[in-house]
PDB file of C-alpha atoms in Angstrom:
ATOM      1  CA  ASP A  55       0.177  -0.153  -0.211  1.00 72.00           C
ATOM      2  CA  VAL A  56       1.564   3.217  -1.024  1.00 75.00           C
ATOM      3  CA  VAL A  57      -0.147   5.042   1.223  1.00 79.00           C
ATOM      4  CA  ARG A  58       0.259   2.789   4.606  1.00 82.00           C
ATOM      5  CA  GLN A  59       3.690   1.684   4.034  1.00 80.00           C
ATOM      6  CA  GLN A  60       5.264   4.466   2.176  1.00 81.00           C
ATOM      7  CA  SER A  61       8.822   3.549   3.706  1.00 78.00           C
ATOM      8  CA  GLN A  62       8.392  -0.110   2.693  1.00 81.00           C
ATOM      9  CA  VAL A  63       7.123   0.792  -1.290  1.00 83.00           C
ATOM     10  CA  ARG A  64      10.705   3.137  -0.683  1.00 81.00           C
ATOM     11  CA  GLN A  65      12.907   0.637  -0.152  1.00 81.00           C
ATOM     12  CA  SER A  66      11.976  -1.691  -3.133  1.00 86.00           C
ATOM     13  CA  ILE A  67      12.469   1.166  -5.413  1.00 89.00           C
ATOM     14  CA  GLY A  68      15.154   1.054  -7.759  1.00 86.00           C
ATOM     15  CA  LEU A  69      16.306   4.608  -9.352  1.00 87.00           C
ATOM     16  CA  VAL A  70      19.234   5.765 -11.684  1.00 86.00           C
ATOM     17  CA  PHE A  71      18.912   9.192 -12.394  1.00 86.00           C
ATOM     18  CA  GLN A  72      20.033  10.927 -15.368  1.00 81.00           C
ATOM     19  CA  ASP A  73      22.940  13.632 -13.864  1.00 80.00           C
ATOM     20  CA  PRO A  74      25.366  11.709 -11.380  1.00 78.00           C
ATOM     21  CA  SER A  75      24.578  11.474  -7.649  1.00 87.00           C
ATOM     22  CA  LEU A  76      27.498  10.250  -6.597  1.00 93.00           C
ATOM     23  CA  ASP A  77      29.314  11.642  -3.714  1.00 94.00           C
ATOM     24  CA  GLU A  78      32.763  12.141  -5.575  1.00 94.00           C
ATOM     25  CA  ARG A  79      34.649  12.457  -2.418  1.00 95.00           C
ATOM     26  CA  LEU A  80      33.838   9.328  -1.512  1.00 96.00           C
ATOM     27  CA  SER A  81      35.195   5.282  -2.583  1.00 97.00           C
ATOM     28  CA  GLY A  82      33.249   3.216  -4.074  1.00 96.00           C
ATOM     29  CA  LEU A  83      32.608   1.292  -2.029  1.00 96.00           C
ATOM     30  CA  GLN A  84      32.455   4.274   0.725  1.00 97.00           C
ATOM     31  CA  ASN A  85      29.227   5.075  -1.657  1.00 96.00           C
ATOM     32  CA  LEU A  86      27.434   1.782  -1.609  1.00 96.00           C
ATOM     33  CA  ARG A  87      28.548   1.301   1.718  1.00 96.00           C
ATOM     34  CA  PHE A  88      26.325   4.608   2.609  1.00 95.00           C
ATOM     35  CA  HIS A  89      23.589   3.698   0.253  1.00 93.00           C
ATOM     36  CA  ALA A  90      22.992   0.362   2.595  1.00 93.00           C
ATOM     37  CA  LEU A  91      23.070   1.757   5.265  1.00 92.00           C
ATOM     38  CA  VAL A  92      20.180   4.376   3.940  1.00 89.00           C
ATOM     39  CA  TYR A  93      17.935   1.392   2.695  1.00 87.00           C
ATOM     40  CA  ASN A  94      18.571  -1.113   5.385  1.00 86.00           C
ATOM     41  CA  VAL A  95      20.276  -4.071   3.690  1.00 89.00           C
ATOM     42  CA  PRO A  96      19.975  -5.984   6.333  1.00 91.00           C
ATOM     43  CA  ALA A  97      24.610  -6.316   8.357  1.00 92.00           C
ATOM     44  CA  SER A  98      24.099 -10.074   7.253  1.00 92.00           C
ATOM     45  CA  VAL A  99      24.211  -9.804   4.303  1.00 93.00           C
ATOM     46  CA  ARG A 100      25.874  -5.815   3.346  1.00 94.00           C
ATOM     47  CA  GLU A 101      29.206  -6.580   2.404  1.00 95.00           C
ATOM     48  CA  LYS A 102      28.485  -9.492  -0.051  1.00 94.00           C
ATOM     49  CA  ARG A 103      25.915  -7.829  -1.531  1.00 93.00           C
ATOM     50  CA  ILE A 104      28.206  -4.942  -1.927  1.00 95.00           C
ATOM     51  CA  GLU A 105      31.064  -7.044  -3.015  1.00 95.00           C
ATOM     52  CA  GLU A 106      28.819  -8.891  -5.443  1.00 90.00           C
ATOM     53  CA  MET A 107      27.364  -5.552  -7.493  1.00 89.00           C
ATOM     54  CA  LEU A 108      30.976  -4.416  -7.425  1.00 93.00           C
ATOM     55  CA  THR A 109      31.688  -7.705  -9.145  1.00 91.00           C
ATOM     56  CA  MET A 110      29.001  -7.685 -11.439  1.00 85.00           C
ATOM     57  CA  VAL A 111      29.794  -3.963 -13.222  1.00 88.00           C
ATOM     58  CA  GLU A 112      33.856  -4.956 -12.848  1.00 90.00           C
ATOM     59  CA  LEU A 113      34.746  -2.329 -10.232  1.00 94.00           C
ATOM     60  CA  TRP A 114      35.518  -4.519  -7.433  1.00 95.00           C
ATOM     61  CA  ASP A 115      39.974  -3.881  -7.956  1.00 96.00           C
ATOM     62  CA  ARG A 116      38.864   0.044  -8.399  1.00 96.00           C
ATOM     63  CA  ARG A 117      36.375  -0.022  -5.217  1.00 95.00           C
ATOM     64  CA  LYS A 118      38.528   2.099  -2.945  1.00 96.00           C
ATOM     65  CA  SER A 119      39.272   4.011  -5.468  1.00 96.00           C
ATOM     66  CA  GLU A 120      37.772   8.034  -5.315  1.00 96.00           C
ATOM     67  CA  VAL A 121      34.772   8.161  -7.459  1.00 96.00           C
ATOM     68  CA  ARG A 122      35.534  11.415  -8.772  1.00 95.00           C
ATOM     69  CA  ALA A 123      39.531   9.902 -10.334  1.00 95.00           C
ATOM     70  CA  TYR A 124      36.649   7.455 -11.565  1.00 95.00           C
ATOM     71  CA  SER A 125      35.822   7.729 -16.013  1.00 91.00           C
ATOM     72  CA  GLY A 126      32.122   8.511 -16.801  1.00 88.00           C
ATOM     73  CA  GLY A 127      31.562   5.008 -18.043  1.00 88.00           C
ATOM     74  CA  MET A 128      32.883   4.050 -14.432  1.00 91.00           C
ATOM     75  CA  LYS A 129      30.520   6.419 -12.278  1.00 92.00           C
ATOM     76  CA  ARG A 130      27.334   5.307 -14.749  1.00 89.00           C
ATOM     77  CA  ARG A 131      28.522   0.865 -13.132  1.00 90.00           C
ATOM     78  CA  LEU A 132      28.863   2.457  -9.964  1.00 93.00           C
ATOM     79  CA  GLU A 133      25.520   4.111  -9.891  1.00 92.00           C
ATOM     80  CA  LEU A 134      23.474   1.128 -11.856  1.00 88.00           C
ATOM     81  CA  ALA A 135      24.841  -1.557  -8.995  1.00 90.00           C
ATOM     82  CA  ARG A 136      23.834   1.163  -6.136  1.00 92.00           C
ATOM     83  CA  GLY A 137      20.278   1.198  -7.458  1.00 89.00           C
ATOM     84  CA  LEU A 138      20.389  -2.569  -7.289  1.00 85.00           C
ATOM     85  CA  LEU A 139      21.848  -3.211  -3.804  1.00 89.00           C
ATOM     86  CA  HIS A 140      18.835  -2.964  -2.178  1.00 88.00           C
ATOM     87  CA  TYR A 141      17.196  -5.981  -3.902  1.00 84.00           C
ATOM     88  CA  PRO A 142      14.440  -4.097  -5.675  1.00 86.00           C
ATOM     89  CA  LYS A 143      11.688  -5.282  -6.916  1.00 86.00           C
ATOM     90  CA  VAL A 144      11.274  -2.049  -9.661  1.00 90.00           C
ATOM     91  CA  LEU A 145      14.548  -0.222 -10.639  1.00 88.00           C
ATOM     92  CA  PHE A 146      14.763   3.440 -13.165  1.00 91.00           C
ATOM     93  CA  LEU A 147      16.592   4.819 -15.078  1.00 89.00           C
ATOM     94  CA  ASP A 148      17.356   7.602 -16.604  1.00 90.00           C
ATOM     95  CA  GLU A 149      18.797   7.519 -19.696  1.00 89.00           C
ATOM     96  CA  PRO A 150      21.657   5.360 -18.104  1.00 85.00           C
ATOM     97  CA  THR A 151      23.761   5.354 -21.733  1.00 84.00           C
ATOM     98  CA  LEU A 152      23.443   9.755 -22.277  1.00 81.00           C
ATOM     99  CA  GLY A 153      27.109  10.419 -22.920  1.00 77.00           C
ATOM    100  CA  LEU A 154      28.752   7.060 -23.467  1.00 79.00           C
ATOM    101  CA  ASP A 155      30.985   6.090 -25.956  1.00 81.00           C
ATOM    102  CA  PRO A 156      29.428   3.193 -27.728  1.00 85.00           C
ATOM    103  CA  GLN A 157      32.043   0.092 -25.948  1.00 84.00           C
ATOM    104  CA  THR A 158      30.669   1.633 -22.505  1.00 80.00           C
ATOM    105  CA  ARG A 159      26.799   2.359 -23.752  1.00 83.00           C
ATOM    106  CA  ASN A 160      27.289  -1.834 -24.733  1.00 86.00           C
ATOM    107  CA  ARG A 161      28.852  -2.667 -21.509  1.00 83.00           C
ATOM    108  CA  ILE A 162      26.004  -0.822 -19.330  1.00 83.00           C
ATOM    109  CA  TRP A 163      23.025  -2.880 -21.040  1.00 87.00           C
ATOM    110  CA  GLU A 164      24.659  -6.005 -20.713  1.00 86.00           C
ATOM    111  CA  TYR A 165      24.369  -5.463 -17.202  1.00 81.00           C
ATOM    112  CA  ILE A 166      20.630  -4.452 -17.336  1.00 83.00           C
ATOM    113  CA  LEU A 167      20.107  -7.262 -19.255  1.00 85.00           C
ATOM    114  CA  LYS A 168      21.506  -9.456 -16.666  1.00 81.00           C
ATOM    115  CA  LEU A 169      20.328  -7.589 -13.756  1.00 78.00           C
ATOM    116  CA  ARG A 170      16.475  -8.711 -15.374  1.00 80.00           C
ATOM    117  CA  GLN A 171      17.074 -12.053 -15.500  1.00 81.00           C
ATOM    118  CA  ARG A 172      18.984 -12.839 -13.179  1.00 79.00           C
ATOM    119  CA  GLU A 173      17.476 -10.500  -9.735  1.00 75.00           C
ATOM    120  CA  GLY A 174      13.532 -10.784 -11.827  1.00 79.00           C
ATOM    121  CA  THR A 175      13.529  -6.935 -11.545  1.00 84.00           C
ATOM    122  CA  THR A 176      11.326  -5.080 -13.641  1.00 88.00           C
ATOM    123  CA  ILE A 177      12.553  -2.332 -15.503  1.00 89.00           C
ATOM    124  CA  PHE A 178      11.395   0.562 -16.256  1.00 91.00           C
ATOM    125  CA  LEU A 179      13.670   2.671 -18.853  1.00 90.00           C
ATOM    126  CA  THR A 180      14.061   5.647 -20.420  1.00 90.00           C
ATOM    127  CA  THR A 181      16.174   6.742 -24.150  1.00 88.00           C
ATOM    128  CA  HIS A 182      15.681   8.096 -27.137  1.00 83.00           C
ATOM    129  CA  TYR A 183      17.743   5.465 -28.808  1.00 82.00           C
ATOM    130  CA  MET A 184      15.261   2.912 -31.102  1.00 77.00           C
ATOM    131  CA  ASP A 185      17.749   0.521 -31.243  1.00 82.00           C
ATOM    132  CA  GLU A 186      17.865   0.555 -26.646  1.00 85.00           C
ATOM    133  CA  ALA A 187      13.979   1.006 -27.119  1.00 85.00           C
ATOM    134  CA  GLU A 188      13.315  -2.370 -28.984  1.00 83.00           C
ATOM    135  CA  LYS A 189      15.489  -4.178 -25.995  1.00 86.00           C
ATOM    136  CA  ALA A 190      12.530  -3.884 -23.856  1.00 88.00           C
ATOM    137  CA  ASP A 191       8.850  -5.883 -23.331  1.00 89.00           C
ATOM    138  CA  ARG A 192       7.023  -3.279 -24.517  1.00 91.00           C
ATOM    139  CA  ILE A 193       8.271   0.707 -25.508  1.00 90.00           C
ATOM    140  CA  ALA A 194       5.850   3.590 -23.868  1.00 89.00           C
ATOM    141  CA  ILE A 195       6.137   6.541 -27.113  1.00 85.00           C
ATOM    142  CA  ILE A 196       5.575  10.182 -25.070  1.00 84.00           C
ATOM    143  CA  ASP A 197       5.566  13.062 -27.158  1.00 80.00           C
ATOM    144  CA  HIS A 198       4.925  16.676 -25.563  1.00 82.00           C
ATOM    145  CA  GLY A 199       4.282  15.035 -21.618  1.00 84.00           C
ATOM    146  CA  LYS A 200       1.228  13.193 -23.380  1.00 86.00           C
ATOM    147  CA  LEU A 201       1.402   8.927 -24.177  1.00 85.00           C
ATOM    148  CA  VAL A 202       1.019   8.575 -27.055  1.00 81.00           C
ATOM    149  CA  ALA A 203       1.550   4.793 -28.241  1.00 83.00           C
ATOM    150  CA  ILE A 204       2.438   2.248 -26.347  1.00 87.00           C
ATOM    151  CA  ASP A 205       2.739  -1.548 -27.384  1.00 88.00           C
ATOM    152  CA  THR A 206       5.422  -4.172 -28.070  1.00 87.00           C
ATOM    153  CA  PRO A 207       8.866  -3.418 -30.444  1.00 83.00           C
ATOM    154  CA  GLU A 208       7.273  -5.546 -32.920  1.00 78.00           C
ATOM    155  CA  SER A 209       3.394  -3.902 -33.564  1.00 79.00           C
ATOM    156  CA  LEU A 210       4.515  -0.095 -32.885  1.00 77.00           C
ATOM    157  CA  LYS A 211       7.507  -0.722 -35.699  1.00 70.00           C
ATOM    158  CA  THR A 212       4.176  -2.357 -37.857  1.00 65.00           C
ATOM    159  CA  SER A 213       2.043   0.822 -36.345  1.00 65.00           C
ATOM    160  CA  VAL A 214       4.937   2.960 -38.083  1.00 63.00           C
ATOM    161  CA  SER A 215       6.244   2.174 -41.472  1.00 66.00           C
ATOM    162  CA  LYS A 216       5.473  -1.034 -43.786  1.00 75.00           C
ATOM    163  CA  ASP A 217       7.519  -3.178 -45.735  1.00 81.00           C
ATOM    164  CA  ILE A 218       8.450  -1.979 -48.958  1.00 85.00           C
ATOM    165  CA  ILE A 219       8.898  -4.087 -51.441  1.00 88.00           C
ATOM    166  CA  SER A 220      11.020  -3.369 -54.703  1.00 90.00           C
ATOM    167  CA  VAL A 221      10.909  -5.463 -57.856  1.00 91.00           C
ATOM    168  CA  ARG A 222      11.972  -6.149 -61.348  1.00 91.00           C
ATOM    169  CA  THR A 223      10.524  -8.288 -64.087  1.00 91.00           C
ATOM    170  CA  GLY A 224      10.455  -9.356 -67.963  1.00 90.00           C
ATOM    171  CA  ASP A 225       7.301  -7.566 -67.780  1.00 91.00           C
ATOM    172  CA  ASP A 226       6.771  -4.305 -65.604  1.00 91.00           C
ATOM    173  CA  ASP A 227       3.752  -2.878 -66.901  1.00 91.00           C
ATOM    174  CA  ARG A 228       2.024  -7.144 -66.805  1.00 92.00           C
ATOM    175  CA  ALA A 229       3.213  -7.600 -63.043  1.00 92.00           C
ATOM    176  CA  ALA A 230       1.610  -4.008 -62.124  1.00 92.00           C
ATOM    177  CA  GLU A 231      -1.613  -5.315 -63.476  1.00 92.00           C
ATOM    178  CA  GLU A 232      -1.645  -8.850 -61.745  1.00 91.00           C
ATOM    179  CA  ILE A 233      -0.907  -7.121 -58.588  1.00 91.00           C
ATOM    180  CA  ARG A 234      -3.300  -4.483 -58.567  1.00 91.00           C
ATOM    181  CA  LEU A 235      -5.026  -7.377 -59.300  1.00 91.00           C
ATOM    182  CA  ARG A 236      -4.041 -10.108 -56.624  1.00 90.00           C
ATOM    183  CA  TYR A 237      -3.102  -8.712 -53.782  1.00 90.00           C
ATOM    184  CA  GLN A 238      -5.615  -4.232 -53.929  1.00 90.00           C
ATOM    185  CA  ILE A 239      -1.578  -2.773 -54.588  1.00 90.00           C
ATOM    186  CA  GLU A 240      -1.289  -0.024 -56.781  1.00 91.00           C
ATOM    187  CA  ALA A 241       2.646  -0.120 -57.713  1.00 91.00           C
ATOM    188  CA  ARG A 242       5.130   2.737 -57.994  1.00 90.00           C
ATOM    189  CA  ARG A 243       6.727   2.493 -61.394  1.00 90.00           C
ATOM    190  CA  ASP A 244      10.729   4.271 -61.684  1.00 85.00           C
ATOM    191  CA  SER A 245      13.878   2.941 -63.974  1.00 82.00           C
ATOM    192  CA  ASN A 246      14.719   0.167 -61.251  1.00 81.00           C
ATOM    193  CA  GLY A 247      10.766  -1.801 -61.848  1.00 91.00           C
ATOM    194  CA  LEU A 248       8.152  -1.788 -59.824  1.00 92.00           C
ATOM    195  CA  THR A 249       7.961  -0.846 -55.807  1.00 90.00           C
ATOM    196  CA  PHE A 250       5.253  -1.172 -53.109  1.00 90.00           C
ATOM    197  CA  GLU A 251       4.006  -1.003 -49.729  1.00 86.00           C
ATOM    198  CA  ILE A 252       2.880  -3.945 -47.200  1.00 86.00           C
ATOM    199  CA  ALA A 253       2.060  -5.601 -44.140  1.00 79.00           C
ATOM    200  CA  SER A 254       4.972  -8.481 -42.835  1.00 78.00           C
ATOM    201  CA  GLY A 255       6.886  -8.501 -46.080  1.00 82.00           C
ATOM    202  CA  GLU A 256       8.756 -11.407 -45.199  1.00 81.00           C
ATOM    203  CA  GLU A 257       5.613 -13.501 -44.565  1.00 84.00           C
ATOM    204  CA  PHE A 258       4.209 -12.136 -48.044  1.00 87.00           C
ATOM    205  CA  LEU A 259       7.149 -12.058 -50.493  1.00 87.00           C
ATOM    206  CA  PRO A 260       7.821 -16.293 -50.348  1.00 89.00           C
ATOM    207  CA  ASN A 261       4.277 -16.548 -51.999  1.00 87.00           C
ATOM    208  CA  PHE A 262       4.365 -12.841 -54.107  1.00 88.00           C
ATOM    209  CA  ILE A 263       7.862 -15.155 -55.432  1.00 88.00           C
ATOM    210  CA  ARG A 264       5.478 -18.478 -55.802  1.00 87.00           C
ATOM    211  CA  GLU A 265       2.303 -16.919 -57.097  1.00 88.00           C
ATOM    212  CA  LEU A 266       3.304 -13.837 -59.750  1.00 88.00           C
ATOM    213  CA  GLY A 267       2.823 -15.367 -63.272  1.00 85.00           C
ATOM    214  CA  THR A 268       5.318 -12.379 -64.054  1.00 84.00           C
ATOM    215  CA  GLN A 269       9.506 -13.541 -64.541  1.00 88.00           C
ATOM    216  CA  ILE A 270      10.691 -12.527 -61.399  1.00 89.00           C
ATOM    217  CA  LEU A 271      14.464 -11.088 -62.390  1.00 89.00           C
ATOM    218  CA  SER A 272      14.987  -9.613 -59.005  1.00 89.00           C
ATOM    219  CA  VAL A 273      12.918  -8.931 -56.034  1.00 89.00           C
ATOM    220  CA  SER A 274      14.285  -6.736 -52.390  1.00 87.00           C
ATOM    221  CA  LEU A 275      12.557  -6.587 -49.162  1.00 86.00           C
ATOM    222  CA  ARG A 276      13.982  -2.878 -46.978  1.00 81.00           C
ATOM    223  CA  ARG A 277      13.373  -3.354 -43.233  1.00 70.00           C
ATOM    224  CA  PRO A 278      11.869   0.074 -41.212  1.00 60.00           C
ATOM    225  CA  ILE A 279      14.869   2.371 -39.430  1.00 48.00           C
ATOM    226  CA  THR A 280      15.504   1.564 -36.213  1.00 47.00           C
ATOM    227  CA  ALA A 281      18.679   2.945 -34.930  1.00 40.00           C
ATOM    228  CA  LEU A 282      18.242   6.466 -34.398  1.00 41.00           C
ATOM    229  CA  PRO A 283      16.570   8.520 -32.460  1.00 44.00           C
ATOM    230  CA  ILE A 284      12.451   8.301 -31.852  1.00 46.00           C
ATOM    231  CA  GLY A 285      12.009  11.270 -33.926  1.00 46.00           C
ATOM    232  CA  GLU A 286      13.944  11.151 -36.811  1.00 44.00           C
ATOM    233  CA  ALA A 287      13.252   7.523 -37.152  1.00 44.00           C
ATOM    234  CA  LEU A 288       9.073   8.675 -36.361  1.00 45.00           C
ATOM    235  CA  GLU A 289       9.496  11.059 -38.994  1.00 44.00           C
ATOM    236  CA  ILE A 290      12.013   8.972 -41.868  1.00 38.00           C
ATOM    237  CA  LEU A 291      10.498   5.834 -41.643  1.00 38.00           C
ATOM    238  CA  PRO A 292       7.442   5.736 -43.652  1.00 38.00           C
ATOM    239  CA  LEU A 293       9.949   7.297 -46.302  1.00 37.00           C
ATOM    240  CA  ALA A 294      13.467   4.485 -46.294  1.00 36.00           C
ATOM    241  CA  GLY A 295      14.808   1.969 -44.694  1.00 37.00           C
ATOM    242  CA  SER A 296      18.370   0.685 -43.017  1.00 35.00           C
ATOM    243  CA  THR A 297      18.171  -3.102 -44.562  1.00 34.00           C
ATOM    244  CA  SER A 298      17.439  -4.320 -47.230  1.00 32.00           C
ATOM    245  CA  LEU A 299      17.331  -8.534 -47.965  1.00 33.00           C
ATOM    246  CA  GLU A 300      18.802  -8.749 -51.726  1.00 34.00           C
ATOM    247  CA  LEU A 301      17.385 -12.351 -53.678  1.00 37.00           C
ATOM    248  CA  THR A 302      18.269 -12.454 -56.696  1.00 32.00           C
ATOM    249  CA  ILE A 303      17.388 -15.014 -59.230  1.00 31.00           C
ATOM    250  CA  ILE A 304      18.079 -16.393 -62.392  1.00 27.00           C
TER     251      ILE A 304
END
């Protein structure tokens, strides 16, 4: 009960802020010991839990160093360890990889996924990057403070943009007419052949190749862009794709 059991509720929640909130004059070990006292981690397991968390984020060898001597990535990893120290049931991460280099960013994500599997913790995470968001079970998109969409990654990508199929045939005019009659789709024509959009292109393509009466010279499937900030991805998705699967038929 969040009203009558406020202390217990707070102890069941872990939080990693976007901006650093460590005491840089203390060592990594001292920061975690202080946090353990604040959150009433039992003395019988306190030191073992601290060692476990520091080992997980690969900071055990630097536990006695002052935090001000840590790199940005090391500080982020220490904050992650601190957020998990008191066995929270729910962990909130506010842009945990902001400003980190790619190598450190990937390492942070290794820890996050390991935590979810090993600790059984529910994780709420904010990010501007679609490749990070795709790792979640469910994604909520907020625009100007309003929730505009919430669903699984695959469902959201499908709703934002359809797959794009490009095909070259022995007779594009005939193929375009067949596509219109058989699938009720108007294919666009250009110098490279025919292009049209379809939901679940991966499922559609084998049947399309098998059923089209016109000889197919080549066909490609392009999928939505996912490695851009959410705002850019939502603007670009209907226009292009980031990956291409090319199949040439001889």
